[in-house]
CSV table of C-alpha atoms in Angstrom, one decimal:
chain,number,residue,atom,x,y,z
A,20,LYS,CA,165.5,20.0,34.7
A,21,ILE,CA,168.0,18.6,32.2
A,22,GLU,CA,169.1,22.2,31.5
A,23,ASP,CA,169.9,22.6,35.2
A,24,THR,CA,172.1,19.5,35.3
A,25,SER,CA,173.9,20.5,32.1
A,26,VAL,CA,174.7,23.9,33.6
A,27,LYS,CA,175.9,22.2,36.8
A,28,GLU,CA,178.0,19.7,34.8
A,29,GLU,CA,179.5,22.5,32.8
A,30,LYS,CA,180.4,24.5,35.9
A,31,GLU,CA,181.9,21.5,37.6
A,32,LEU,CA,184.1,20.6,34.6
A,33,SER,CA,185.2,24.2,34.0
A,34,LYS,CA,187.0,24.0,37.3
A,35,TRP,CA,189.5,21.7,35.6
A,36,LEU,CA,190.6,24.4,33.1
A,37,ASN,CA,194.3,25.4,33.6
A,38,LYS,CA,194.8,22.5,36.1
A,39,THR,CA,197.6,19.9,35.4
A,40,GLU,CA,197.2,16.5,34.0
A,41,GLU,CA,198.4,15.1,37.3
A,42,ASP,CA,195.5,16.9,39.2
A,43,LEU,CA,193.0,15.4,36.7
A,44,LYS,CA,194.4,11.9,37.1
A,45,SER,CA,194.6,12.1,40.8
A,46,PHE,CA,190.9,12.9,40.9
A,47,TYR,CA,189.5,10.7,38.1
A,48,GLY,CA,192.2,8.1,37.9
A,49,GLN,CA,193.7,6.8,34.7
A,50,PRO,CA,191.6,7.7,31.6
A,51,ASP,CA,189.6,5.0,29.9
A,52,LYS,CA,191.0,6.2,26.6
A,53,VAL,CA,193.5,8.7,25.3
A,54,GLU,CA,193.0,10.2,21.9
A,55,PHE,CA,195.9,11.9,20.2
A,56,LEU,CA,195.0,15.0,18.3
A,57,ASP,CA,196.6,16.6,15.2
A,58,THR,CA,197.5,19.7,17.4
A,59,ASN,CA,199.9,17.5,19.6
A,60,ASN,CA,197.2,17.8,22.3
A,61,ARG,CA,195.4,14.8,23.6
A,62,ASN,CA,191.9,14.0,24.9
A,63,TYR,CA,191.6,12.1,28.1
A,64,VAL,CA,188.3,10.2,27.9
A,65,TYR,CA,186.5,9.0,31.1
A,66,ILE,CA,183.5,6.8,30.8
A,67,PHE,CA,181.0,6.3,33.6
A,68,LYS,CA,177.8,4.3,33.6
A,69,LYS,CA,174.7,5.5,35.6
A,70,TYR,CA,171.3,3.9,35.2
A,71,LYS,CA,172.7,2.0,32.1
A,72,ILE,CA,173.4,5.3,30.5
A,73,LYS,CA,177.0,5.9,29.3
A,74,CYS,CA,178.4,9.2,30.4
A,75,GLU,CA,181.5,10.3,28.6
A,76,ARG,CA,183.8,13.2,29.7
A,77,LYS,CA,186.7,14.4,27.6
A,78,PHE,CA,189.4,16.7,28.8
A,79,GLU,CA,191.8,18.2,26.3
A,80,VAL,CA,195.4,18.4,27.6
A,81,ASN,CA,198.0,20.4,25.8
A,82,SER,CA,201.7,19.7,25.3
A,83,ARG,CA,202.5,21.4,28.6
A,84,ASN,CA,200.2,18.9,30.4
A,85,ILE,CA,197.6,21.6,31.2
A,86,VAL,CA,193.8,21.0,30.8
A,87,ILE,CA,192.6,23.5,28.2
A,88,GLY,CA,189.2,22.2,27.3
A,89,PHE,CA,186.5,19.7,28.0
A,90,SER,CA,183.3,18.2,26.8
A,91,SER,CA,180.6,16.0,28.3
A,92,LYS,CA,178.0,13.7,26.8
A,93,ASN,CA,175.0,12.1,28.7
A,94,CYS,CA,176.3,13.1,32.1
A,95,PHE,CA,173.8,14.3,34.7
């Protein structure tokens, strides 16, 4: 069952690839945290709580303000 939700989460987040930073922010709002990477890219970190479990989604945005990657932890 966890496997199913992981696949669903992955599929949902992959829709954001090649979208703009503006699209991301208009959907999720301002990120909880922005991490600046050595590559001049940045991670927009969104933190949600569900059933006292902290879900963390990170979207990597490049210098052209395009989403090029993502990761998700404890989200279901």
